[in-house]
Structure formats: structure tokens, C-alpha cells
Amino acid sequence: MSGSTGIDGFAKRIRSGKSGGMISAWIGIPDPLFVNHLAQEAFDAVVLDMQHGVWDIASAANGIGQGRLAGKPVVVRIPVGDFSSASRLLDAGASGIIAPMINSVADASAFAKATKYPPLGERSWGPTLAMNHTGLPAATYLATANTETVAIAMIETRAALDAADDILGVEGIDGIFIGPSDLSIALSNGAQLAPDTAEMDAVLKALITRCRAHGKFACVFGSNGERAGELLKMGFDFVIAGADTQQLRLGAASAISAARKVQAG
Ligand code: 3PY
Ligand code: MG
């Protein structure tokens, strides 16, 4: 857990701002073997989405194991406010937790409390699988877990945008993850889902600047590969390049269309 490369160097890499911008898989299909397959591609990490994906705690724990087996750090997005799952997933070997809809200092503090051991928080002891995965003895795991795993607060509402500086100031919050879909719905008062507009870009750039001012990292959801490239150019430390379901269907559509093209030619 102390190296600067590999699965257990993830926290150091993302915090250093020198990762060059990571691209992560985003998986909602709740099959640990699917994680293993997708993790063979050149992703820097894998996110399991428990908020809108269909993972339960047992399948997510196994998904973390399969990601690690494939050599990739696994970060889990928990359901809204489910901070007890946050510490259980760290116990299972997650390298980080993304918490959706963190709208206030109170939300951010409750999240940090669940994911960090004292003196920063009140994470309860029991990282059996995490110690198996990392090979660390208990004392070393305890001494390093607060810095070697990351707590990432999602900014995706008007309230969160207004409180972004205060949220970034909460000790134990390591970085933010912006949800442009929810943010675009919130900023338009429900009128539109428009995550990839110039107006959104201005908001994203301003948030990157706030992260830099606080010495914290910035992550964001990109709806496809091209958008992920733009977001990396903008300076994000960690981006998504579309979700598993979309990538699976695009792969299938492209194979069918290639076959029909050859057949017709
Ligand atoms: C959003 O864009 O709102 C997200 O939560 C990313 O999935
Ligand atoms: Mg969202």
C-alpha cells in the first residue's frame, strides 16, 4: 500500500496531480467477472456504481477482488447517504469511495467520518479483505489507510455548487467528483439534461480552480471517449469515458455493422 505505482499507489497518484489524468471504467452491471474482463483494457481504475447500477454489497466486494486480480484499483460509488456501506467497501479493499449528492459541510463531514479512522473520523475497524488484498499487517493498515484510500464527494446540485469551497475545506475529503448530468438538471431547474455544454464547461473549469486552491483533486463523468478527452485537456485528474452498458452496446453495434458492410460489399 505504499508504492507510487500499481493498485495500492492509486491514492498517491491521484493526489499528486501528476497522474497525467486517469481514465476509469464505470460499471453498473453487477457481475464481478465483467469487472475482470473490462479491467483488461488500458483503464487506470475501475468504478463500481452502486447508486444507479445494480451491485449489492456482496457482489461489489467480489467485484473489488476481480478488479484487483486484473491489476486495477477499484473505487465504488455508494448510494445516496449510504455511509455505512462506504466503510464496508473500504473493508473489502476498495481504493476509494465516491459519495453522490454531497450538498453541505454536514454531508461531507458525515462521509469523511465513515471513511477515515481517528483522529480524522470514526471508521470502524474490520478491514479483513483489505488486509488480505494489500498484504499489510493490521498496524500498518491502520497507520496508512487514511492516506492510502480516498473519499470523493460528488458535486451535482445547486446547493453543492454554492458550498463547494466549504465542502473542499472538510478534512478527510480528498477530492470531488462532478456529476454533470444531475448538475445540468439542477441548474436548468429540471428543464434539460445537458451535461456537455459550453455553460457546463465554465462551471467545470471554475471547480477545477477551486480544487487546486484547496490542494485537492478533481474527477468528472464524461459521457463518451471524446468528451473524456476534452475533460482531460481541461485538467481533470480522473475521468470516465462512458458507462459499461454503453460500451458493451457500442461494441456489439460496431460488430454487427462491420458484418453487414462486408456482406453487402
Ligand atoms: C451525474 O452526471 O449526475 C453523475 O452522477 C455521473 O453518473
Ligand atoms: Mg448524478
PDB file of C-alpha atoms and ligand atoms in Angstrom:
ATOM      1  CA  MET A   1       0.000   0.000   0.000  1.00  0.00           C
ATOM      2  CA  SER A   2       2.977   2.330  -0.002  1.00  0.00           C
ATOM      3  CA  GLY A   3       4.135   2.240  -3.617  1.00  0.00           C
ATOM      4  CA  SER A   4       3.581   5.032  -6.096  1.00  0.00           C
ATOM      5  CA  THR A   5       2.514   2.714  -8.910  1.00  0.00           C
ATOM      6  CA  GLY A   6       0.105  -0.191  -9.132  1.00  0.00           C
ATOM      7  CA  ILE A   7      -3.161  -0.749  -7.313  1.00  0.00           C
ATOM      8  CA  ASP A   8      -2.044   0.475  -3.955  1.00  0.00           C
ATOM      9  CA  GLY A   9      -0.270   3.559  -5.296  1.00  0.00           C
ATOM     10  CA  PHE A  10      -3.608   4.880  -6.570  1.00  0.00           C
ATOM     11  CA  ALA A  11      -4.231   7.415  -3.785  1.00  0.00           C
ATOM     12  CA  LYS A  12      -0.733   8.833  -4.095  1.00  0.00           C
ATOM     13  CA  ARG A  13      -1.033   9.139  -7.875  1.00  0.00           C
ATOM     14  CA  ILE A  14      -4.398  10.869  -7.874  1.00  0.00           C
ATOM     15  CA  ARG A  15      -3.393  13.195  -5.012  1.00  0.00           C
ATOM     16  CA  SER A  16      -0.070  14.142  -6.572  1.00  0.00           C
ATOM     17  CA  GLY A  17      -1.744  15.844  -9.522  1.00  0.00           C
ATOM     18  CA  LYS A  18       0.890  14.123 -11.632  1.00  0.00           C
ATOM     19  CA  SER A  19      -1.185  11.201 -12.825  1.00  0.00           C
ATOM     20  CA  GLY A  20      -1.442  12.772 -16.278  1.00  0.00           C
ATOM     21  CA  GLY A  21      -5.182  12.317 -15.930  1.00  0.00           C
ATOM     22  CA  MET A  22      -6.593   8.867 -15.278  1.00  0.00           C
ATOM     23  CA  ILE A  23      -9.340   7.211 -17.308  1.00  0.00           C
ATOM     24  CA  SER A  24     -11.554   4.850 -15.339  1.00  0.00           C
ATOM     25  CA  ALA A  25     -14.085   2.222 -16.313  1.00  0.00           C
ATOM     26  CA  TRP A  26     -17.600   2.749 -14.912  1.00  0.00           C
ATOM     27  CA  ILE A  27     -19.518  -0.458 -14.224  1.00  0.00           C
ATOM     28  CA  GLY A  28     -23.138  -0.900 -13.182  1.00  0.00           C
ATOM     29  CA  ILE A  29     -23.636  -4.486 -14.394  1.00  0.00           C
ATOM     30  CA  PRO A  30     -23.313  -6.407 -11.114  1.00  0.00           C
ATOM     31  CA  ASP A  31     -21.090  -9.255 -12.230  1.00  0.00           C
ATOM     32  CA  PRO A  32     -17.567  -9.442 -10.752  1.00  0.00           C
ATOM     33  CA  LEU A  33     -16.367 -11.357 -13.829  1.00  0.00           C
ATOM     34  CA  PHE A  34     -17.465  -8.479 -16.027  1.00  0.00           C
ATOM     35  CA  VAL A  35     -15.086  -6.289 -13.979  1.00  0.00           C
ATOM     36  CA  ASN A  36     -12.263  -8.698 -14.713  1.00  0.00           C
ATOM     37  CA  HIS A  37     -12.931  -8.557 -18.456  1.00  0.00           C
ATOM     38  CA  LEU A  38     -13.268  -4.785 -18.733  1.00  0.00           C
ATOM     39  CA  ALA A  39     -10.243  -4.241 -16.494  1.00  0.00           C
ATOM     40  CA  GLN A  40      -8.048  -5.944 -19.123  1.00  0.00           C
ATOM     41  CA  GLU A  41      -8.325  -2.743 -21.195  1.00  0.00           C
ATOM     42  CA  ALA A  42      -5.983   0.196 -20.532  1.00  0.00           C
ATOM     43  CA  PHE A  43      -8.112   1.736 -17.805  1.00  0.00           C
ATOM     44  CA  ASP A  44      -6.237   3.263 -14.874  1.00  0.00           C
ATOM     45  CA  ALA A  45      -9.004   2.255 -12.457  1.00  0.00           C
ATOM     46  CA  VAL A  46     -12.499   0.792 -12.248  1.00  0.00           C
ATOM     47  CA  VAL A  47     -15.544   2.401 -10.639  1.00  0.00           C
ATOM     48  CA  LEU A  48     -18.416   0.187  -9.487  1.00  0.00           C
ATOM     49  CA  ASP A  49     -21.647   2.196  -9.440  1.00  0.00           C
ATOM     50  CA  MET A  50     -23.961   1.184  -6.605  1.00  0.00           C
ATOM     51  CA  GLN A  51     -26.106   4.330  -6.946  1.00  0.00           C
ATOM     52  CA  HIS A  52     -27.608   3.703 -10.377  1.00  0.00           C
ATOM     53  CA  GLY A  53     -26.001   0.338 -11.129  1.00  0.00           C
ATOM     54  CA  VAL A  54     -27.327  -2.863  -9.562  1.00  0.00           C
ATOM     55  CA  TRP A  55     -24.473  -4.006  -7.310  1.00  0.00           C
ATOM     56  CA  ASP A  56     -25.221  -5.193  -3.796  1.00  0.00           C
ATOM     57  CA  ILE A  57     -22.585  -5.246  -1.087  1.00  0.00           C
ATOM     58  CA  ALA A  58     -21.562  -8.895  -1.674  1.00  0.00           C
ATOM     59  CA  SER A  59     -21.259  -8.571  -5.442  1.00  0.00           C
ATOM     60  CA  ALA A  60     -19.355  -5.294  -5.036  1.00  0.00           C
ATOM     61  CA  ALA A  61     -16.900  -6.938  -2.606  1.00  0.00           C
ATOM     62  CA  ASN A  62     -16.307  -9.653  -5.207  1.00  0.00           C
ATOM     63  CA  GLY A  63     -16.052  -7.014  -7.947  1.00  0.00           C
ATOM     64  CA  ILE A  64     -13.300  -5.296  -5.960  1.00  0.00           C
ATOM     65  CA  GLY A  65     -11.469  -8.627  -5.791  1.00  0.00           C
ATOM     66  CA  GLN A  66     -11.773  -9.208  -9.540  1.00  0.00           C
ATOM     67  CA  GLY A  67     -10.572  -5.683 -10.300  1.00  0.00           C
ATOM     68  CA  ARG A  68      -7.556  -6.204  -8.081  1.00  0.00           C
ATOM     69  CA  LEU A  69      -6.908  -9.601  -9.688  1.00  0.00           C
ATOM     70  CA  ALA A  70      -6.762  -7.784 -13.034  1.00  0.00           C
ATOM     71  CA  GLY A  71      -4.289  -5.283 -11.538  1.00  0.00           C
ATOM     72  CA  LYS A  72      -6.653  -2.320 -11.225  1.00  0.00           C
ATOM     73  CA  PRO A  73      -7.650  -0.169  -8.239  1.00  0.00           C
ATOM     74  CA  VAL A  74     -11.404  -0.235  -7.660  1.00  0.00           C
ATOM     75  CA  VAL A  75     -13.379   2.791  -6.482  1.00  0.00           C
ATOM     76  CA  VAL A  76     -17.041   2.375  -5.512  1.00  0.00           C
ATOM     77  CA  ARG A  77     -19.862   4.902  -5.815  1.00  0.00           C
ATOM     78  CA  ILE A  78     -22.257   4.259  -2.936  1.00  0.00           C
ATOM     79  CA  PRO A  79     -26.000   5.008  -2.952  1.00  0.00           C
ATOM     80  CA  VAL A  80     -27.005   8.467  -1.641  1.00  0.00           C
ATOM     81  CA  GLY A  81     -26.206   8.821   2.069  1.00  0.00           C
ATOM     82  CA  ASP A  82     -25.202   5.162   2.482  1.00  0.00           C
ATOM     83  CA  PHE A  83     -22.099   5.925   4.527  1.00  0.00           C
ATOM     84  CA  SER A  84     -22.180   2.602   6.382  1.00  0.00           C
ATOM     85  CA  SER A  85     -21.600   0.853   3.038  1.00  0.00           C
ATOM     86  CA  ALA A  86     -18.669   3.214   2.424  1.00  0.00           C
ATOM     87  CA  SER A  87     -16.650   1.761   5.289  1.00  0.00           C
ATOM     88  CA  ARG A  88     -17.708  -1.817   4.439  1.00  0.00           C
ATOM     89  CA  LEU A  89     -16.438  -1.358   0.877  1.00  0.00           C
ATOM     90  CA  LEU A  90     -13.121   0.010   2.139  1.00  0.00           C
ATOM     91  CA  ASP A  91     -13.015  -3.081   4.374  1.00  0.00           C
ATOM     92  CA  ALA A  92     -13.410  -5.148   1.196  1.00  0.00           C
ATOM     93  CA  GLY A  93     -10.406  -3.469  -0.425  1.00  0.00           C
ATOM     94  CA  ALA A  94     -11.849  -0.507  -2.325  1.00  0.00           C
ATOM     95  CA  SER A  95      -9.225   2.130  -3.066  1.00  0.00           C
ATOM     96  CA  GLY A  96     -11.734   4.922  -2.764  1.00  0.00           C
ATOM     97  CA  ILE A  97     -15.382   5.812  -2.287  1.00  0.00           C
ATOM     98  CA  ILE A  98     -17.449   8.271  -4.314  1.00  0.00           C
ATOM     99  CA  ALA A  99     -20.452   9.634  -2.401  1.00  0.00           C
ATOM    100  CA  PRO A 100     -23.235  11.165  -4.527  1.00  0.00           C
ATOM    101  CA  MET A 101     -25.216  14.304  -3.639  1.00  0.00           C
ATOM    102  CA  ILE A 102     -22.857  15.786  -1.046  1.00  0.00           C
ATOM    103  CA  ASN A 103     -24.577  19.126  -0.641  1.00  0.00           C
ATOM    104  CA  SER A 104     -23.212  20.635   2.551  1.00  0.00           C
ATOM    105  CA  VAL A 105     -20.399  20.589   5.079  1.00  0.00           C
ATOM    106  CA  ALA A 106     -22.622  18.353   7.234  1.00  0.00           C
ATOM    107  CA  ASP A 107     -22.927  15.778   4.412  1.00  0.00           C
ATOM    108  CA  ALA A 108     -19.184  15.964   3.709  1.00  0.00           C
ATOM    109  CA  SER A 109     -18.286  15.592   7.393  1.00  0.00           C
ATOM    110  CA  ALA A 110     -20.563  12.550   7.822  1.00  0.00           C
ATOM    111  CA  PHE A 111     -18.956  10.971   4.744  1.00  0.00           C
ATOM    112  CA  ALA A 112     -15.412  11.685   5.960  1.00  0.00           C
ATOM    113  CA  LYS A 113     -16.303  10.356   9.421  1.00  0.00           C
ATOM    114  CA  ALA A 114     -17.333   6.974   7.937  1.00  0.00           C
ATOM    115  CA  THR A 115     -14.285   6.595   5.713  1.00  0.00           C
ATOM    116  CA  LYS A 116     -11.383   7.798   7.899  1.00  0.00           C
ATOM    117  CA  TYR A 117     -10.005   6.306  11.114  1.00  0.00           C
ATOM    118  CA  PRO A 118      -9.427   8.584  14.136  1.00  0.00           C
ATOM    119  CA  PRO A 119      -8.288  11.293  14.542  1.00  0.00           C
ATOM    120  CA  LEU A 120      -9.882  12.326  11.216  1.00  0.00           C
ATOM    121  CA  GLY A 121     -13.049  10.260  11.518  1.00  0.00           C
ATOM    122  CA  GLU A 122     -14.748   7.310  13.150  1.00  0.00           C
ATOM    123  CA  ARG A 123     -14.280   4.494  10.639  1.00  0.00           C
ATOM    124  CA  SER A 124     -14.871   1.249  12.485  1.00  0.00           C
ATOM    125  CA  TRP A 125     -12.196  -1.457  12.471  1.00  0.00           C
ATOM    126  CA  GLY A 126     -12.615  -4.630  10.369  1.00  0.00           C
ATOM    127  CA  PRO A 127     -10.631  -4.475   7.077  1.00  0.00           C
ATOM    128  CA  THR A 128     -10.175  -8.242   6.793  1.00  0.00           C
ATOM    129  CA  LEU A 129     -10.365  -8.456   2.997  1.00  0.00           C
ATOM    130  CA  ALA A 130      -8.435  -5.200   2.551  1.00  0.00           C
ATOM    131  CA  MET A 131      -5.564  -6.645   4.601  1.00  0.00           C
ATOM    132  CA  ASN A 132      -5.690  -9.855   2.543  1.00  0.00           C
ATOM    133  CA  HIS A 133      -5.581  -7.844  -0.685  1.00  0.00           C
ATOM    134  CA  THR A 134      -2.836  -5.437   0.390  1.00  0.00           C
ATOM    135  CA  GLY A 135      -0.814  -7.928   2.380  1.00  0.00           C
ATOM    136  CA  LEU A 136      -0.499  -5.387   5.166  1.00  0.00           C
ATOM    137  CA  PRO A 137      -0.440  -6.319   8.848  1.00  0.00           C
ATOM    138  CA  ALA A 138      -3.097  -4.622  10.993  1.00  0.00           C
ATOM    139  CA  ALA A 139      -0.858  -1.935  12.479  1.00  0.00           C
ATOM    140  CA  THR A 140       0.418  -0.837   9.074  1.00  0.00           C
ATOM    141  CA  TYR A 141      -3.048  -0.885   7.559  1.00  0.00           C
ATOM    142  CA  LEU A 142      -4.330   1.303  10.415  1.00  0.00           C
ATOM    143  CA  ALA A 143      -1.415   3.709  10.080  1.00  0.00           C
ATOM    144  CA  THR A 144      -1.766   4.154   6.321  1.00  0.00           C
ATOM    145  CA  ALA A 145      -5.460   3.671   5.415  1.00  0.00           C
ATOM    146  CA  ASN A 146      -6.468   7.331   5.824  1.00  0.00           C
ATOM    147  CA  THR A 147      -3.956   8.435   3.232  1.00  0.00           C
ATOM    148  CA  GLU A 148      -3.950   5.340   1.001  1.00  0.00           C
ATOM    149  CA  THR A 149      -7.713   5.328   0.364  1.00  0.00           C
ATOM    150  CA  VAL A 150      -9.662   8.335  -0.894  1.00  0.00           C
ATOM    151  CA  ALA A 151     -13.035   9.882  -0.020  1.00  0.00           C
ATOM    152  CA  ILE A 152     -14.528  11.677  -3.017  1.00  0.00           C
ATOM    153  CA  ALA A 153     -17.551  13.968  -2.615  1.00  0.00           C
ATOM    154  CA  MET A 154     -19.916  14.424  -5.557  1.00  0.00           C
ATOM    155  CA  ILE A 155     -20.846  17.980  -6.518  1.00  0.00           C
ATOM    156  CA  GLU A 156     -24.026  17.806  -8.581  1.00  0.00           C
ATOM    157  CA  THR A 157     -26.631  20.186  -7.169  1.00  0.00           C
ATOM    158  CA  ARG A 158     -27.024  23.952  -6.790  1.00  0.00           C
ATOM    159  CA  ALA A 159     -26.505  23.647  -3.029  1.00  0.00           C
ATOM    160  CA  ALA A 160     -23.279  21.693  -3.572  1.00  0.00           C
ATOM    161  CA  LEU A 161     -22.042  24.264  -6.074  1.00  0.00           C
ATOM    162  CA  ASP A 162     -22.719  27.074  -3.596  1.00  0.00           C
ATOM    163  CA  ALA A 163     -20.985  25.112  -0.807  1.00  0.00           C
ATOM    164  CA  ALA A 164     -18.129  23.746  -2.958  1.00  0.00           C
ATOM    165  CA  ASP A 165     -15.410  25.721  -1.164  1.00  0.00           C
ATOM    166  CA  ASP A 166     -16.681  24.663   2.260  1.00  0.00           C
ATOM    167  CA  ILE A 167     -17.001  21.019   1.155  1.00  0.00           C
ATOM    168  CA  LEU A 168     -13.458  21.103  -0.241  1.00  0.00           C
ATOM    169  CA  GLY A 169     -12.312  22.514   3.093  1.00  0.00           C
ATOM    170  CA  VAL A 170     -13.542  19.498   5.082  1.00  0.00           C
ATOM    171  CA  GLU A 171     -10.605  17.488   6.400  1.00  0.00           C
ATOM    172  CA  GLY A 172     -10.887  13.921   5.177  1.00  0.00           C
ATOM    173  CA  ILE A 173     -12.498  14.854   1.863  1.00  0.00           C
ATOM    174  CA  ASP A 174      -9.700  14.100  -0.598  1.00  0.00           C
ATOM    175  CA  GLY A 175     -11.286  15.309  -3.813  1.00  0.00           C
ATOM    176  CA  ILE A 176     -14.519  15.934  -5.642  1.00  0.00           C
ATOM    177  CA  PHE A 177     -16.346  14.166  -8.453  1.00  0.00           C
ATOM    178  CA  ILE A 178     -18.628  16.315 -10.555  1.00  0.00           C
ATOM    179  CA  GLY A 179     -21.861  14.817 -11.899  1.00  0.00           C
ATOM    180  CA  PRO A 180     -22.608  16.947 -14.975  1.00  0.00           C
ATOM    181  CA  SER A 181     -25.933  15.215 -15.670  1.00  0.00           C
ATOM    182  CA  ASP A 182     -27.520  15.999 -12.324  1.00  0.00           C
ATOM    183  CA  LEU A 183     -25.823  19.388 -12.234  1.00  0.00           C
ATOM    184  CA  SER A 184     -27.269  20.323 -15.630  1.00  0.00           C
ATOM    185  CA  ILE A 185     -30.752  19.246 -14.494  1.00  0.00           C
ATOM    186  CA  ALA A 186     -30.363  21.254 -11.277  1.00  0.00           C
ATOM    187  CA  LEU A 187     -29.006  24.390 -12.967  1.00  0.00           C
ATOM    188  CA  SER A 188     -31.851  24.373 -15.502  1.00  0.00           C
ATOM    189  CA  ASN A 189     -34.487  23.779 -12.785  1.00  0.00           C
ATOM    190  CA  GLY A 190     -35.336  20.447 -14.372  1.00  0.00           C
ATOM    191  CA  ALA A 191     -35.686  21.818 -17.898  1.00  0.00           C
ATOM    192  CA  GLN A 192     -32.848  19.877 -19.509  1.00  0.00           C
ATOM    193  CA  LEU A 193     -30.275  17.132 -19.319  1.00  0.00           C
ATOM    194  CA  ALA A 194     -27.275  18.817 -20.964  1.00  0.00           C
ATOM    195  CA  PRO A 195     -24.003  17.661 -19.427  1.00  0.00           C
ATOM    196  CA  ASP A 196     -21.719  18.652 -22.329  1.00  0.00           C
ATOM    197  CA  THR A 197     -22.466  22.327 -22.999  1.00  0.00           C
ATOM    198  CA  ALA A 198     -20.173  25.398 -23.017  1.00  0.00           C
ATOM    199  CA  GLU A 199     -22.098  26.643 -19.975  1.00  0.00           C
ATOM    200  CA  MET A 200     -21.269  23.415 -18.116  1.00  0.00           C
ATOM    201  CA  ASP A 201     -17.621  23.697 -19.214  1.00  0.00           C
ATOM    202  CA  ALA A 202     -17.383  27.081 -17.484  1.00  0.00           C
ATOM    203  CA  VAL A 203     -18.721  25.527 -14.252  1.00  0.00           C
ATOM    204  CA  LEU A 204     -16.297  22.597 -14.537  1.00  0.00           C
ATOM    205  CA  LYS A 205     -13.293  24.871 -15.094  1.00  0.00           C
ATOM    206  CA  ALA A 206     -14.236  27.010 -12.103  1.00  0.00           C
ATOM    207  CA  LEU A 207     -14.488  23.891  -9.927  1.00  0.00           C
ATOM    208  CA  ILE A 208     -11.055  22.656 -11.056  1.00  0.00           C
ATOM    209  CA  THR A 209      -9.656  26.029  -9.942  1.00  0.00           C
ATOM    210  CA  ARG A 210     -11.322  25.650  -6.521  1.00  0.00           C
ATOM    211  CA  CYS A 211      -9.847  22.141  -6.181  1.00  0.00           C
ATOM    212  CA  ARG A 212      -6.370  23.434  -6.989  1.00  0.00           C
ATOM    213  CA  ALA A 213      -6.765  26.206  -4.388  1.00  0.00           C
ATOM    214  CA  HIS A 214      -7.552  23.574  -1.744  1.00  0.00           C
ATOM    215  CA  GLY A 215      -4.841  21.160  -2.896  1.00  0.00           C
ATOM    216  CA  LYS A 216      -7.499  18.546  -3.712  1.00  0.00           C
ATOM    217  CA  PHE A 217      -8.142  16.529  -6.847  1.00  0.00           C
ATOM    218  CA  ALA A 218     -10.945  16.785  -9.400  1.00  0.00           C
ATOM    219  CA  CYS A 219     -12.871  13.930 -11.052  1.00  0.00           C
ATOM    220  CA  VAL A 220     -15.760  14.031 -13.503  1.00  0.00           C
ATOM    221  CA  PHE A 221     -18.110  11.833 -15.503  1.00  0.00           C
ATOM    222  CA  GLY A 222     -17.563  12.004 -19.263  1.00  0.00           C
ATOM    223  CA  SER A 223     -20.361  10.664 -21.440  1.00  0.00           C
ATOM    224  CA  ASN A 224     -18.054   9.108 -24.047  1.00  0.00           C
ATOM    225  CA  GLY A 225     -14.420   8.845 -25.118  1.00  0.00           C
ATOM    226  CA  GLU A 226     -14.287  12.164 -26.974  1.00  0.00           C
ATOM    227  CA  ARG A 227     -15.834  14.000 -24.036  1.00  0.00           C
ATOM    228  CA  ALA A 228     -13.379  12.283 -21.682  1.00  0.00           C
ATOM    229  CA  GLY A 229     -10.527  13.618 -23.835  1.00  0.00           C
ATOM    230  CA  GLU A 230     -11.885  17.168 -23.575  1.00  0.00           C
ATOM    231  CA  LEU A 231     -12.231  16.813 -19.808  1.00  0.00           C
ATOM    232  CA  LEU A 232      -8.631  15.587 -19.502  1.00  0.00           C
ATOM    233  CA  LYS A 233      -7.479  18.596 -21.545  1.00  0.00           C
ATOM    234  CA  MET A 234      -9.426  20.817 -19.149  1.00  0.00           C
ATOM    235  CA  GLY A 235      -7.195  19.474 -16.373  1.00  0.00           C
ATOM    236  CA  PHE A 236      -9.255  16.822 -14.582  1.00  0.00           C
ATOM    237  CA  ASP A 237      -7.264  14.234 -12.626  1.00  0.00           C
ATOM    238  CA  PHE A 238      -9.706  11.362 -13.182  1.00  0.00           C
ATOM    239  CA  VAL A 239     -12.386  10.989 -15.849  1.00  0.00           C
ATOM    240  CA  ILE A 240     -14.957   8.468 -17.012  1.00  0.00           C
ATOM    241  CA  ALA A 241     -15.291   7.713 -20.738  1.00  0.00           C
ATOM    242  CA  GLY A 242     -18.868   6.408 -20.734  1.00  0.00           C
ATOM    243  CA  ALA A 243     -20.546   3.581 -18.859  1.00  0.00           C
ATOM    244  CA  ASP A 244     -20.246  -0.194 -19.259  1.00  0.00           C
ATOM    245  CA  THR A 245     -23.701  -0.662 -20.783  1.00  0.00           C
ATOM    246  CA  GLN A 246     -22.978   1.948 -23.433  1.00  0.00           C
ATOM    247  CA  GLN A 247     -19.531   0.500 -24.242  1.00  0.00           C
ATOM    248  CA  LEU A 248     -20.987  -3.017 -24.477  1.00  0.00           C
ATOM    249  CA  ARG A 249     -23.743  -1.922 -26.841  1.00  0.00           C
ATOM    250  CA  LEU A 250     -21.381   0.207 -28.941  1.00  0.00           C
ATOM    251  CA  GLY A 251     -19.060  -2.805 -29.331  1.00  0.00           C
ATOM    252  CA  ALA A 252     -21.992  -5.013 -30.386  1.00  0.00           C
ATOM    253  CA  ALA A 253     -23.381  -2.384 -32.775  1.00  0.00           C
ATOM    254  CA  SER A 254     -19.976  -1.913 -34.359  1.00  0.00           C
ATOM    255  CA  ALA A 255     -19.513  -5.698 -34.902  1.00  0.00           C
ATOM    256  CA  ILE A 256     -22.981  -6.040 -36.474  1.00  0.00           C
ATOM    257  CA  SER A 257     -22.442  -3.064 -38.727  1.00  0.00           C
ATOM    258  CA  ALA A 258     -18.993  -4.355 -39.812  1.00  0.00           C
ATOM    259  CA  ALA A 259     -20.514  -7.762 -40.656  1.00  0.00           C
ATOM    260  CA  ARG A 260     -23.398  -6.231 -42.660  1.00  0.00           C
ATOM    261  CA  LYS A 261     -20.981  -3.951 -44.523  1.00  0.00           C
ATOM    262  CA  VAL A 262     -18.776  -6.873 -45.611  1.00  0.00           C
ATOM    263  CA  GLN A 263     -21.844  -8.988 -46.500  1.00  0.00           C
ATOM    264  CA  ALA A 264     -23.224  -6.212 -48.701  1.00  0.00           C
ATOM    265  CA  GLY A 265     -19.867  -5.393 -50.343  1.00  0.00           C
TER     266      GLY A 265
HETATM  267  C1  3PY B   1     -24.072  12.755 -12.987  1.00  0.00           C
HETATM  268  O1  3PY B   1     -23.599  13.182 -14.058  1.00  0.00           O
HETATM  269  O2  3PY B   1     -25.016  13.280 -12.385  1.00  0.00           O
HETATM  270  C2  3PY B   1     -23.485  11.570 -12.382  1.00  0.00           C
HETATM  271  O3  3PY B   1     -23.841  11.224 -11.284  1.00  0.00           O
HETATM  272  C3  3PY B   1     -22.498  10.780 -13.161  1.00  0.00           C
HETATM  273  O4  3PY B   1     -23.002   9.484 -13.313  1.00  0.00           O
HETATM  274 MG    MG B   2     -25.534  12.155 -10.554  1.00  0.00          MG
END
